[in-house]
Amino acid sequence: MRLAFISDLHGNIQALTTVKRFLAEQIVNQVIVVGDLVGYGASPGPVIDFVRREGWVTGLGSSDMRVALELGGGAERHGVADQVLGWTRKVLSPDQLEFLRRLPPGGRLMTPVGRVRFFHGSPHAPDQRLDLMAPERELEELAETLGARVVVVGGSHVPFVRTVGDTTFVDPGSVGLSLNHEPGADVAVVDCVGRKPRVTLHKVSYDYASSAFDIMAWNLPPVIADVIRTGKMG
């Protein structure tokens, strides 16, 4: 059983369509989106429609929640994320907003190596961040509470894998706005066979220039275009 996990799509349709072609070559059984379809990128509506059309299992991300539930992004906040979230809320259709509102906070599935749990931030809150560098005991206790052999989270925009005891923790990184100092779309492929899961992290090249052009065309913060082109903030 081969699973693909992607996260933090952030309205980047160029990256997402390229990732789909890449995944077709990987011959995966299921694609799971660990939240944040929107935010930062210039194509939030097309990204939502794309994921719906593909029928991929999808969880709620922190940016999705802030847009769909109108949390933050008001006139009193002027950060880059808030500017884009406010713009995103205006350009999405009522149907697309409703899709975001109906997303579950996470999910689980059984595999030949055991249970897999996935959520964007923490098990109960998409806008919280699970620290995968926490002391081993903390992660062991979390794994025991979740009853999981694989735990997948998003939000950091940096691909990461760590095994603690019998549990493998994975952050797939970001499809739309990777921050590991290398431009491209991040994908995690998990082979659930044998005695333990095997995780492979991939960096998929796409048309960064087109994504960056769309940012500028919509008068979104130029720093986002810089991040897309470089894979780093600042």
CSV table of C-alpha atoms in Angstrom, one decimal:
chain,number,residue,atom,x,y,z
A,1,MET,CA,0.0,0.0,0.0
A,2,ARG,CA,1.5,3.3,-1.1
A,3,LEU,CA,0.2,6.6,0.2
A,4,ALA,CA,1.1,10.1,-1.0
A,5,PHE,CA,0.8,13.0,1.5
A,6,ILE,CA,0.8,16.6,0.4
A,7,SER,CA,0.2,19.7,2.4
A,8,ASP,CA,0.1,23.5,2.3
A,9,LEU,CA,-1.0,23.9,-1.3
A,10,HIS,CA,-1.6,27.6,-0.7
A,11,GLY,CA,-3.4,28.4,-3.9
A,12,ASN,CA,-0.6,27.4,-6.2
A,13,ILE,CA,-2.3,25.7,-9.1
A,14,GLN,CA,0.9,25.4,-11.2
A,15,ALA,CA,2.6,23.4,-8.5
A,16,LEU,CA,-0.5,21.3,-7.8
A,17,THR,CA,-1.0,20.2,-11.5
A,18,THR,CA,2.7,19.2,-11.7
A,19,VAL,CA,2.4,17.2,-8.5
A,20,LYS,CA,-0.5,15.3,-10.0
A,21,ARG,CA,1.6,14.3,-13.0
A,22,PHE,CA,4.4,13.3,-10.6
A,23,LEU,CA,2.1,11.1,-8.5
A,24,ALA,CA,0.8,9.3,-11.5
A,25,GLU,CA,4.3,8.1,-12.1
A,26,GLN,CA,4.6,7.0,-8.5
A,27,ILE,CA,1.6,4.7,-8.8
A,28,VAL,CA,0.1,5.6,-5.4
A,29,ASN,CA,-3.0,4.0,-3.9
A,30,GLN,CA,-4.3,7.2,-2.3
A,31,VAL,CA,-3.5,10.9,-2.1
A,32,ILE,CA,-4.1,12.7,1.2
A,33,VAL,CA,-4.1,16.5,1.5
A,34,VAL,CA,-3.1,17.6,5.0
A,35,GLY,CA,-4.8,21.0,4.8
A,36,ASP,CA,-4.2,24.6,3.7
A,37,LEU,CA,-5.5,24.6,0.2
A,38,VAL,CA,-5.7,28.4,0.3
A,39,GLY,CA,-3.6,31.3,1.5
A,40,TYR,CA,-0.6,33.0,-0.2
A,41,GLY,CA,-1.1,31.8,-3.7
A,42,ALA,CA,-3.1,33.5,-6.5
A,43,SER,CA,-5.3,30.6,-7.5
A,44,PRO,CA,-7.3,29.5,-4.4
A,45,GLY,CA,-10.5,28.7,-6.3
A,46,PRO,CA,-8.9,26.6,-9.0
A,47,VAL,CA,-6.9,24.7,-6.3
A,48,ILE,CA,-10.1,23.9,-4.4
A,49,ASP,CA,-11.9,22.8,-7.5
A,50,PHE,CA,-8.9,20.6,-8.5
A,51,VAL,CA,-8.8,18.8,-5.2
A,52,ARG,CA,-12.6,18.3,-5.3
A,53,ARG,CA,-12.5,16.9,-8.8
A,54,GLU,CA,-9.7,14.5,-7.9
A,55,GLY,CA,-11.6,13.2,-4.9
A,56,TRP,CA,-8.5,13.3,-2.7
A,57,VAL,CA,-9.0,12.8,1.0
A,58,THR,CA,-8.5,16.3,2.5
A,59,GLY,CA,-8.3,17.8,6.0
A,60,LEU,CA,-8.8,21.3,7.3
A,61,GLY,CA,-5.8,23.6,7.5
A,62,SER,CA,-5.3,26.7,9.5
A,63,SER,CA,-5.5,29.1,6.5
A,64,ASP,CA,-8.6,27.2,5.3
A,65,MET,CA,-10.2,27.7,8.7
A,66,ARG,CA,-9.4,31.4,8.8
A,67,VAL,CA,-10.8,32.0,5.4
A,68,ALA,CA,-13.9,29.9,5.7
A,69,LEU,CA,-14.8,30.9,9.2
A,70,GLU,CA,-13.7,34.5,8.7
A,71,LEU,CA,-11.1,34.4,11.4
A,72,GLY,CA,-8.5,37.1,11.1
A,73,GLY,CA,-7.6,39.0,8.0
A,74,GLY,CA,-9.5,42.1,9.1
A,75,ALA,CA,-8.6,45.7,8.6
A,76,GLU,CA,-6.8,45.8,11.9
A,77,ARG,CA,-4.2,43.2,10.8
A,78,HIS,CA,-1.8,43.9,7.9
A,79,GLY,CA,0.6,41.0,7.8
A,80,VAL,CA,1.3,39.3,4.5
A,81,ALA,CA,-0.8,36.2,5.4
A,82,ASP,CA,-3.7,38.4,6.6
A,83,GLN,CA,-3.7,40.5,3.4
A,84,VAL,CA,-3.9,37.4,1.2
A,85,LEU,CA,-6.5,35.6,3.4
A,86,GLY,CA,-8.7,38.7,3.1
A,87,TRP,CA,-8.3,38.8,-0.7
A,88,THR,CA,-8.9,35.0,-0.8
A,89,ARG,CA,-12.2,35.3,1.0
A,90,LYS,CA,-13.4,37.8,-1.6
A,91,VAL,CA,-12.5,35.8,-4.7
A,92,LEU,CA,-13.9,32.4,-3.6
A,93,SER,CA,-17.4,31.4,-4.5
A,94,PRO,CA,-20.0,30.6,-1.8
A,95,ASP,CA,-19.7,26.9,-2.9
A,96,GLN,CA,-15.9,26.9,-2.5
A,97,LEU,CA,-16.2,28.5,0.9
A,98,GLU,CA,-18.7,25.9,2.0
A,99,PHE,CA,-16.3,23.1,0.8
A,100,LEU,CA,-13.7,24.5,3.2
A,101,ARG,CA,-16.1,24.7,6.0
A,102,ARG,CA,-17.0,21.1,5.7
A,103,LEU,CA,-13.5,19.8,5.8
A,104,PRO,CA,-12.7,17.6,8.8
A,105,PRO,CA,-9.8,18.5,11.1
A,106,GLY,CA,-8.0,15.3,10.2
A,107,GLY,CA,-8.5,11.6,9.6
A,108,ARG,CA,-7.2,8.1,10.0
A,109,LEU,CA,-6.8,5.0,8.0
A,110,MET,CA,-5.6,1.4,8.5
A,111,THR,CA,-2.7,0.1,6.5
A,112,PRO,CA,-0.7,-3.1,6.6
A,113,VAL,CA,1.8,-1.5,9.0
A,114,GLY,CA,-0.9,-0.2,11.3
A,115,ARG,CA,-3.0,3.0,11.8
A,116,VAL,CA,-2.1,6.2,10.1
A,117,ARG,CA,-3.3,9.5,11.6
A,118,PHE,CA,-3.1,12.9,9.8
A,119,PHE,CA,-4.0,16.5,10.8
A,120,HIS,CA,-2.7,19.9,9.9
A,121,GLY,CA,-1.6,21.2,13.2
A,122,SER,CA,-2.5,19.3,16.3
A,123,PRO,CA,-5.1,16.5,16.7
A,124,HIS,CA,-7.8,18.9,17.7
A,125,ALA,CA,-6.7,22.3,16.3
A,126,PRO,CA,-5.5,23.1,12.8
A,127,ASP,CA,-4.0,26.4,13.9
A,128,GLN,CA,-1.7,24.8,16.4
A,129,ARG,CA,1.7,23.4,15.5
A,130,LEU,CA,2.9,20.0,16.5
A,131,ASP,CA,6.6,20.2,17.4
A,132,LEU,CA,8.3,17.2,15.7
A,133,MET,CA,11.5,18.1,17.5
A,134,ALA,CA,9.9,17.7,20.9
A,135,PRO,CA,11.5,15.3,23.4
A,136,GLU,CA,11.0,11.7,22.5
A,137,ARG,CA,8.9,11.0,25.5
A,138,GLU,CA,6.3,13.6,24.4
A,139,LEU,CA,6.0,12.1,21.0
A,140,GLU,CA,5.9,8.6,22.4
A,141,GLU,CA,2.9,9.6,24.6
A,142,LEU,CA,1.2,11.3,21.6
A,143,ALA,CA,1.7,8.2,19.5
A,144,GLU,CA,0.2,6.0,22.2
A,145,THR,CA,-2.8,8.3,22.6
A,146,LEU,CA,-3.4,8.3,18.9
A,147,GLY,CA,-2.7,4.6,18.5
A,148,ALA,CA,-0.8,5.3,15.4
A,149,ARG,CA,2.3,3.9,13.6
A,150,VAL,CA,2.4,6.9,11.3
A,151,VAL,CA,1.5,10.5,12.2
A,152,VAL,CA,1.4,13.1,9.4
A,153,VAL,CA,1.2,16.8,10.1
A,154,GLY,CA,1.6,20.0,8.1
A,155,GLY,CA,2.1,23.7,8.6
A,156,SER,CA,5.9,24.0,8.8
A,157,HIS,CA,6.5,24.2,5.0
A,158,VAL,CA,9.6,22.1,5.6
A,159,PRO,CA,9.8,18.4,4.8
A,160,PHE,CA,10.7,16.3,7.8
A,161,VAL,CA,10.7,12.7,9.0
A,162,ARG,CA,11.5,11.4,12.5
A,163,THR,CA,11.0,7.9,13.9
A,164,VAL,CA,10.4,7.7,17.7
A,165,GLY,CA,9.9,4.2,19.0
A,166,ASP,CA,7.5,2.3,16.7
A,167,THR,CA,6.0,5.5,15.2
A,168,THR,CA,7.1,7.5,12.3
A,169,PHE,CA,6.3,11.2,12.3
A,170,VAL,CA,6.1,13.0,8.9
A,171,ASP,CA,5.7,16.6,7.7
A,172,PRO,CA,5.4,16.5,3.9
A,173,GLY,CA,6.5,20.1,3.6
A,174,SER,CA,4.6,22.4,1.2
A,175,VAL,CA,3.4,22.0,-2.4
A,176,GLY,CA,2.7,25.7,-2.9
A,177,LEU,CA,5.2,27.6,-0.7
A,178,SER,CA,8.2,25.4,0.3
A,179,LEU,CA,10.6,26.9,2.8
A,180,ASN,CA,13.5,24.4,2.8
A,181,HIS,CA,15.8,26.7,0.8
A,182,GLU,CA,15.0,24.9,-2.5
A,183,PRO,CA,12.2,25.9,-4.8
A,184,GLY,CA,9.7,23.3,-5.8
A,185,ALA,CA,6.7,21.3,-4.6
A,186,ASP,CA,7.2,18.9,-1.6
A,187,VAL,CA,5.6,15.4,-1.6
A,188,ALA,CA,5.9,12.6,0.9
A,189,VAL,CA,5.3,9.0,-0.3
A,190,VAL,CA,4.8,6.4,2.4
A,191,ASP,CA,5.1,2.7,1.6
A,192,CYS,CA,3.1,0.8,4.1
A,193,VAL,CA,4.5,-2.7,3.6
A,194,GLY,CA,6.7,-5.0,5.6
A,195,ARG,CA,7.4,-4.5,9.3
A,196,LYS,CA,7.6,-0.7,9.2
A,197,PRO,CA,6.7,2.2,6.9
A,198,ARG,CA,9.2,3.6,4.5
A,199,VAL,CA,9.0,7.4,3.8
A,200,THR,CA,10.5,9.1,0.8
A,201,LEU,CA,10.5,12.8,0.5
A,202,HIS,CA,10.4,14.3,-3.0
A,203,LYS,CA,11.0,17.8,-4.4
A,204,VAL,CA,9.0,18.3,-7.7
A,205,SER,CA,10.1,21.1,-10.0
A,206,TYR,CA,7.4,23.2,-11.6
A,207,ASP,CA,6.9,26.5,-13.4
A,208,TYR,CA,7.9,28.9,-10.6
A,209,ALA,CA,7.9,31.9,-12.9
A,210,SER,CA,4.3,31.4,-13.8
A,211,SER,CA,3.2,31.1,-10.2
A,212,ALA,CA,5.3,34.2,-9.3
A,213,PHE,CA,3.8,36.2,-12.2
A,214,ASP,CA,0.3,35.4,-11.0
A,215,ILE,CA,1.2,36.8,-7.6
A,216,MET,CA,2.3,40.1,-9.1
A,217,ALA,CA,-0.6,40.2,-11.6
A,218,TRP,CA,-3.1,40.1,-8.7
A,219,ASN,CA,-1.1,42.7,-6.7
A,220,LEU,CA,-0.5,40.3,-3.9
A,221,PRO,CA,2.6,40.9,-1.7
A,222,PRO,CA,5.8,40.6,-3.8
A,223,VAL,CA,7.6,38.7,-1.0
A,224,ILE,CA,5.4,35.6,-1.8
A,225,ALA,CA,6.7,35.6,-5.4
A,226,ASP,CA,10.3,35.8,-4.0
A,227,VAL,CA,9.6,32.8,-1.7
A,228,ILE,CA,8.2,30.7,-4.6
A,229,ARG,CA,11.3,31.5,-6.7
A,230,THR,CA,13.8,30.8,-4.0
A,231,GLY,CA,12.3,28.4,-1.5
A,232,LYS,CA,13.2,30.6,1.4
A,233,MET,CA,11.8,33.6,3.4
A,234,GLY,CA,14.0,36.7,3.2
